[in-house]
Short mmCIF file of N, CA and C in Angstrom, two decimals:
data_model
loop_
_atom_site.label_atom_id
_atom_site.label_comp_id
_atom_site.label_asym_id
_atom_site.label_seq_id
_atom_site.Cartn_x
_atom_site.Cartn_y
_atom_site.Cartn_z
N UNK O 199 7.58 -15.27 31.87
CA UNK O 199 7.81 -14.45 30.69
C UNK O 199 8.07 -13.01 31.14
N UNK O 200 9.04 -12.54 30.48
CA UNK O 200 9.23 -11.06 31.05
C UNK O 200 8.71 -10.33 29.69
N UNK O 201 7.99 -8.98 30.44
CA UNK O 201 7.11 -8.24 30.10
C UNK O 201 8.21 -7.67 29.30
N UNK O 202 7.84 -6.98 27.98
CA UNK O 202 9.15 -6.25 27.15
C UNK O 202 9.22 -4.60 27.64
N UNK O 203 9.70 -4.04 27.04
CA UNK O 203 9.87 -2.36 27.58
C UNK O 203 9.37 -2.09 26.20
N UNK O 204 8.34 -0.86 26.18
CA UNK O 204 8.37 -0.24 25.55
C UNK O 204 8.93 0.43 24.77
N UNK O 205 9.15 0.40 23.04
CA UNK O 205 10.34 1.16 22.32
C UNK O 205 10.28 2.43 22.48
N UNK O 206 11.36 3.34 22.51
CA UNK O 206 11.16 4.97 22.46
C UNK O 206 11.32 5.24 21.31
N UNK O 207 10.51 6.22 20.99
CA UNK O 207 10.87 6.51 19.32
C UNK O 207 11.77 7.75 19.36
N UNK O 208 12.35 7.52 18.17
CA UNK O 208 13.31 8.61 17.92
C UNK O 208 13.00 9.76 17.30
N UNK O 209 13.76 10.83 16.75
CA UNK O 209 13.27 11.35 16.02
C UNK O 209 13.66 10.74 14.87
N UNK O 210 14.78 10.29 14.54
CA UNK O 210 14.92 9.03 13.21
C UNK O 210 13.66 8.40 12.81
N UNK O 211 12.83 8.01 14.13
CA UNK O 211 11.93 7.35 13.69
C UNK O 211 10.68 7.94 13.03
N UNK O 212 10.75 9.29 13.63
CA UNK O 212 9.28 9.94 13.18
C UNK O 212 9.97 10.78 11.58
N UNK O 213 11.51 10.70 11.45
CA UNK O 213 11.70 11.48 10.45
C UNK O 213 11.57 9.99 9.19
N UNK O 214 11.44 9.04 9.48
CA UNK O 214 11.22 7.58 8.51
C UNK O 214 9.62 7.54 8.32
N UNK O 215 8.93 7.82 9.73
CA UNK O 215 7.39 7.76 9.27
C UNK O 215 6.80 8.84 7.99
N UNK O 216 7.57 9.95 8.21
CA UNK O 216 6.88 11.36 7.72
C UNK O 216 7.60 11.07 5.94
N UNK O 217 8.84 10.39 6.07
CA UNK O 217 9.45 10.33 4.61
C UNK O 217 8.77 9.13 3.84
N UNK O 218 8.24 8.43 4.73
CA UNK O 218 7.01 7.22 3.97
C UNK O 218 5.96 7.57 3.59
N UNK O 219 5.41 8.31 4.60
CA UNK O 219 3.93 9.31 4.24
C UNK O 219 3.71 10.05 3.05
N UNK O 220 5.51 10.78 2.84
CA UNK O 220 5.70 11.63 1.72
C UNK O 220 5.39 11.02 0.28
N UNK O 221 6.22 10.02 0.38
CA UNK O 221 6.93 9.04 -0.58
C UNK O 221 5.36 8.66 -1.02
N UNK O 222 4.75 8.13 -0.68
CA UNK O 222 3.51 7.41 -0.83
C UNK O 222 1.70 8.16 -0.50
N UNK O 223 2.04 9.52 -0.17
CA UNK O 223 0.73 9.94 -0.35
C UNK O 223 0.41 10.29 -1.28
N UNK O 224 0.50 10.42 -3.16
CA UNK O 224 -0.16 10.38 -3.64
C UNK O 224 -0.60 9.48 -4.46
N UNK O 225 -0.53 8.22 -3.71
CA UNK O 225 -0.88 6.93 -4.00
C UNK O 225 -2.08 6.84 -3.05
N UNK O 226 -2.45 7.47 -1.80
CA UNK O 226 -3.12 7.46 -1.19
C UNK O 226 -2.86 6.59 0.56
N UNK O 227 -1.57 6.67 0.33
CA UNK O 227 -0.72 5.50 1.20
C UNK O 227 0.41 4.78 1.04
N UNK O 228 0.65 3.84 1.64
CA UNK O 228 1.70 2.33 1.61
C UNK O 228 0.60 1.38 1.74
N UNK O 229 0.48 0.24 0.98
CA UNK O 229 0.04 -0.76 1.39
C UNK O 229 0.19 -1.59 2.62
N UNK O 230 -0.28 -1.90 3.17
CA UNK O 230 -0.65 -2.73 4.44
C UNK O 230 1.34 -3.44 4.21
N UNK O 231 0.96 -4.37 3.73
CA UNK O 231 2.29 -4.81 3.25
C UNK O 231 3.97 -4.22 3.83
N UNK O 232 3.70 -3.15 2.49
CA UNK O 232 4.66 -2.12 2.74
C UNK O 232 5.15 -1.65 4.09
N UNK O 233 3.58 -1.23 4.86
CA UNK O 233 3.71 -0.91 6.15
C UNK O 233 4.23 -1.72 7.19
N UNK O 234 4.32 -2.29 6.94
CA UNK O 234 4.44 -3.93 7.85
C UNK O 234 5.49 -3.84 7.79
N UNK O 235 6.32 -4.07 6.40
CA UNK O 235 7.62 -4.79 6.67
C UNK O 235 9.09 -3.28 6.75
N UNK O 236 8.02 -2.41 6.25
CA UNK O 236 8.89 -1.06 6.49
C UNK O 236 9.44 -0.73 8.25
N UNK O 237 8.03 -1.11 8.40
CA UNK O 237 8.12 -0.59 10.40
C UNK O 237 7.83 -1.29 11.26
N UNK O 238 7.00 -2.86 11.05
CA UNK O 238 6.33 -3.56 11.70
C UNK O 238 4.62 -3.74 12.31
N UNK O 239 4.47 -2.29 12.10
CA UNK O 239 3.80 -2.10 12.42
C UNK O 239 2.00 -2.40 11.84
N UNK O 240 1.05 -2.21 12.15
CA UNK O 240 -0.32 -2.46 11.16
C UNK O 240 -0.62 -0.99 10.66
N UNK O 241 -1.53 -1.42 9.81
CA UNK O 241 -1.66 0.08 9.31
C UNK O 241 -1.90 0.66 10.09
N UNK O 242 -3.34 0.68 10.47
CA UNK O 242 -3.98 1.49 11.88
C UNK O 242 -2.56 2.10 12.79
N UNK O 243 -1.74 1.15 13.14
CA UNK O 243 -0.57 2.18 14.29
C UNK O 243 0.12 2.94 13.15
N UNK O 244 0.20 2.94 11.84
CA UNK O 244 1.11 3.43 11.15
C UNK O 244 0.44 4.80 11.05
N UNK O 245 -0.75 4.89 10.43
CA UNK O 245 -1.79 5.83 10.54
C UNK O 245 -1.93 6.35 11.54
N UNK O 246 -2.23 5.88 12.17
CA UNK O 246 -2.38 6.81 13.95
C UNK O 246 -1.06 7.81 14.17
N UNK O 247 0.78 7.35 13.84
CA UNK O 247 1.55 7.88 14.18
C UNK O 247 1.93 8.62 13.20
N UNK O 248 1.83 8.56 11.92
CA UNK O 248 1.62 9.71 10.88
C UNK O 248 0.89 11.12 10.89
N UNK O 249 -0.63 10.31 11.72
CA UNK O 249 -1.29 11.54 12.09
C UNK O 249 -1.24 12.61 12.88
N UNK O 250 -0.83 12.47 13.98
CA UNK O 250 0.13 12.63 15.07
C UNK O 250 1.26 13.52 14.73
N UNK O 251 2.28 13.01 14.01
CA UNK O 251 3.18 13.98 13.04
C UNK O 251 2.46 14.66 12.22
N UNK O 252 1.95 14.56 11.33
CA UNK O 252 1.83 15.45 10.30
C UNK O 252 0.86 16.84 11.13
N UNK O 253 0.34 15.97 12.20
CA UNK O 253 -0.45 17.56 12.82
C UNK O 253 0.30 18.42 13.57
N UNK O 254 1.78 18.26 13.74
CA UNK O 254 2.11 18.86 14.55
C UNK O 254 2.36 20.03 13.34
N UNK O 255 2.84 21.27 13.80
CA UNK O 255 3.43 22.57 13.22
C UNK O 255 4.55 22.61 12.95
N UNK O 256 5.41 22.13 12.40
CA UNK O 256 6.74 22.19 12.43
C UNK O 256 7.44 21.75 11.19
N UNK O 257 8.71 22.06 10.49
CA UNK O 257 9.22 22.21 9.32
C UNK O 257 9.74 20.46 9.56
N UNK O 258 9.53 19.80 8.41
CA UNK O 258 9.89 20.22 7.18
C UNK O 258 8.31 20.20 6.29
N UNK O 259 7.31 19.94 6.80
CA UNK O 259 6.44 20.13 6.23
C UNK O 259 5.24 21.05 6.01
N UNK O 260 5.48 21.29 4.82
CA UNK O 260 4.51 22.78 4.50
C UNK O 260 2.67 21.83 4.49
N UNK O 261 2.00 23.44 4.48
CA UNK O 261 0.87 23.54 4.73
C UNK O 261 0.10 22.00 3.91
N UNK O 262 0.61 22.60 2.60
CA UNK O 262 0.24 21.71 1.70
C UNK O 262 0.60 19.96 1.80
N UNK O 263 1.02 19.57 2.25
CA UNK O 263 1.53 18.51 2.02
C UNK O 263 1.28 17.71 3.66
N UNK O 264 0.97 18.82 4.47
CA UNK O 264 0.23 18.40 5.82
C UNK O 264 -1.09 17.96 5.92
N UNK O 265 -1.65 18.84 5.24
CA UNK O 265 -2.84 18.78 4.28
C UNK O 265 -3.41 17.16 3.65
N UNK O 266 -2.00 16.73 2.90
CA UNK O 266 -2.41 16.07 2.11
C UNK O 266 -2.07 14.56 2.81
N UNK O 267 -1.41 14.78 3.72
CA UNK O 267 -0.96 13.19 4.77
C UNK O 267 -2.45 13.38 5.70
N UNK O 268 -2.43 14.40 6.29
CA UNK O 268 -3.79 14.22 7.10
C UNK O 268 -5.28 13.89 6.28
N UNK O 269 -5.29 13.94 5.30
CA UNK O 269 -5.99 13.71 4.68
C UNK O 269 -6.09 11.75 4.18
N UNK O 270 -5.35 11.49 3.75
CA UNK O 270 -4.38 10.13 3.45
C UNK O 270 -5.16 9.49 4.73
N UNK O 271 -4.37 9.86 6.34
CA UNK O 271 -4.55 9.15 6.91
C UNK O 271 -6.01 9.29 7.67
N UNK O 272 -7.07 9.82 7.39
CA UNK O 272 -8.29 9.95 7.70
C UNK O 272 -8.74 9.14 6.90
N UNK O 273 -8.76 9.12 5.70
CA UNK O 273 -9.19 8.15 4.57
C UNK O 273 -9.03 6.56 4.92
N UNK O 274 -7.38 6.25 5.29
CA UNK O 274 -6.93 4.70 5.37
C UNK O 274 -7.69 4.23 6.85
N UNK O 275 -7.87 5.49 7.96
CA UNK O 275 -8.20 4.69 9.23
C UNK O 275 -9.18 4.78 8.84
N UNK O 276 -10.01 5.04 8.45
CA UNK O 276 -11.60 5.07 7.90
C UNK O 276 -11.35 3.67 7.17
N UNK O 277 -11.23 3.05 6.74
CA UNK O 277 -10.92 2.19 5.89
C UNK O 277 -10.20 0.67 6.46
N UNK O 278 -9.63 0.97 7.65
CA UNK O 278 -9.37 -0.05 8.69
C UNK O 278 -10.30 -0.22 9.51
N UNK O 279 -11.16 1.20 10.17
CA UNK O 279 -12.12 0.81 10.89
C UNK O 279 -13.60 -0.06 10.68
N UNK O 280 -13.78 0.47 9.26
CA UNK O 280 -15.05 0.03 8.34
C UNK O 280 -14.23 -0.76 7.44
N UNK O 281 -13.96 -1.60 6.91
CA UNK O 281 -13.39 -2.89 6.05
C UNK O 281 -14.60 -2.72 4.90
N UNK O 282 -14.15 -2.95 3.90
CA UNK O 282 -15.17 -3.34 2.90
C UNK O 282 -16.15 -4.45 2.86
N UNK O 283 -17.56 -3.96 2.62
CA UNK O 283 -18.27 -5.27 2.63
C UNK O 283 -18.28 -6.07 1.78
N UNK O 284 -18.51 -7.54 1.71
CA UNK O 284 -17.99 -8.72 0.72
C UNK O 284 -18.92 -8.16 -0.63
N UNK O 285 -19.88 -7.53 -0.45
CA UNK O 285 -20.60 -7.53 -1.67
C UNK O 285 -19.71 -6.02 -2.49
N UNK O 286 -19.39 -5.34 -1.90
CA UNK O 286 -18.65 -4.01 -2.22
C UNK O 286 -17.38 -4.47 -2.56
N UNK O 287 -16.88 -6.00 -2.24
CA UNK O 287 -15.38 -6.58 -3.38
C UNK O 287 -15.63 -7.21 -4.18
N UNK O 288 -16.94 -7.02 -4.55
CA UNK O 288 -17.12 -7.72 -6.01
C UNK O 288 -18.21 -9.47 -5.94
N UNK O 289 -18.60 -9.68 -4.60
CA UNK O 289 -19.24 -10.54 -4.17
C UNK O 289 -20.69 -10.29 -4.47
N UNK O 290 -21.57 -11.23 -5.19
CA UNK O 290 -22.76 -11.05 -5.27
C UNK O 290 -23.75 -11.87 -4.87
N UNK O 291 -24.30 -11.33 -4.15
CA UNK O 291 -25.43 -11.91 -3.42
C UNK O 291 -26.75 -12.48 -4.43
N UNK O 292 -26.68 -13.82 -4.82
CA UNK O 292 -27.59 -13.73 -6.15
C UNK O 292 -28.75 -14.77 -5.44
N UNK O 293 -29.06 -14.86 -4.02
CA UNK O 293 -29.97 -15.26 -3.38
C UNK O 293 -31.32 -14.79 -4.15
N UNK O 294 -31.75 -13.75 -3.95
CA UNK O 294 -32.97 -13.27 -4.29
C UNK O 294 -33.07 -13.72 -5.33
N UNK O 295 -32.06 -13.42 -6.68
CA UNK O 295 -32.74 -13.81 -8.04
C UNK O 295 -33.12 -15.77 -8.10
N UNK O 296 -32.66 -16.32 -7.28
CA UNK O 296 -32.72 -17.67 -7.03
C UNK O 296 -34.34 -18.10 -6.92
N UNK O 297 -34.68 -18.88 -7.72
CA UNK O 297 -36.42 -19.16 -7.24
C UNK O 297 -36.45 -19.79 -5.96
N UNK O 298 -37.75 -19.49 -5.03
CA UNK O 298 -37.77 -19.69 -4.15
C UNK O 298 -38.52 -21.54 -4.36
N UNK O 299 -37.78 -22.18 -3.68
CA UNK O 299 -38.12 -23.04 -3.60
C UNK O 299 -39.64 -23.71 -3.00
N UNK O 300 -40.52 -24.27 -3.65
CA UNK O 300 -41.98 -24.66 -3.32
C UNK O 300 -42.15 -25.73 -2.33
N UNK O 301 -42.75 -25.68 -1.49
CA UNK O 301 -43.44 -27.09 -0.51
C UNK O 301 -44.16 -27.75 -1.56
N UNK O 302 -43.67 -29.12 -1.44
CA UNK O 302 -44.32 -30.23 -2.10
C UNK O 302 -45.72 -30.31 -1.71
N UNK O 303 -46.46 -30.65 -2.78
CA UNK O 303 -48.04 -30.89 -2.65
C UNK O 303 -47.96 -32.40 -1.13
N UNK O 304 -48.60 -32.80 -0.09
CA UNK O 304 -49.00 -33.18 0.58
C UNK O 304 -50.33 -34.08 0.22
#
């Protein structure tokens, strides 16, 4: 099997990441989904390379709106790293209220 080469990114490419970021941060993102089939990528790399851009200094994006992607993507990798717990999607643990079951008299 031959090993692949690494893609180089373009600036096309970082000017597609930063116009997705735009497009969709005040939704709080792209869905996983979205992300996927937009770039291939998982969120986590999508996030990681957003972040990356949006921290750099440079036009076309003002203070505000740097602000508001870095923000976005602190939130979503927080959110890839820690996953929701099953009881925090609506899963209830109804063990306890369950009577505890008795040992038969002997």
């Amino acid at each position: 099997m031959t090993p692949t080469k690494p893609r180089i990114r373009s600036k096309r490419d970082d000017d597609l990441v930063l116009e997705f970021g735009n497009r969709w941060a005040v939704f709080g993102g792209g869905s996983a989904e979205d992300i996927f089939v937009t770039f291939g990528w998982t969120e986590a790399q999508y996030f990681e390379r957003l972040k990356v851009l949006a921290g750099r200094r440079f036009p076309p994006l003002d203070d505000t709106l740097r602000h508001r992607l870095l923000a976005v993507c602190a939130e979503r990798l927080q959110r890839t790293a820690h996953p929701p717990s099953p009881a925090s999607k609506g899963h209830v643990d109804d063990s306890a209220s369950r009577p505890t079951p008795r040992p038969s008299p002997t």
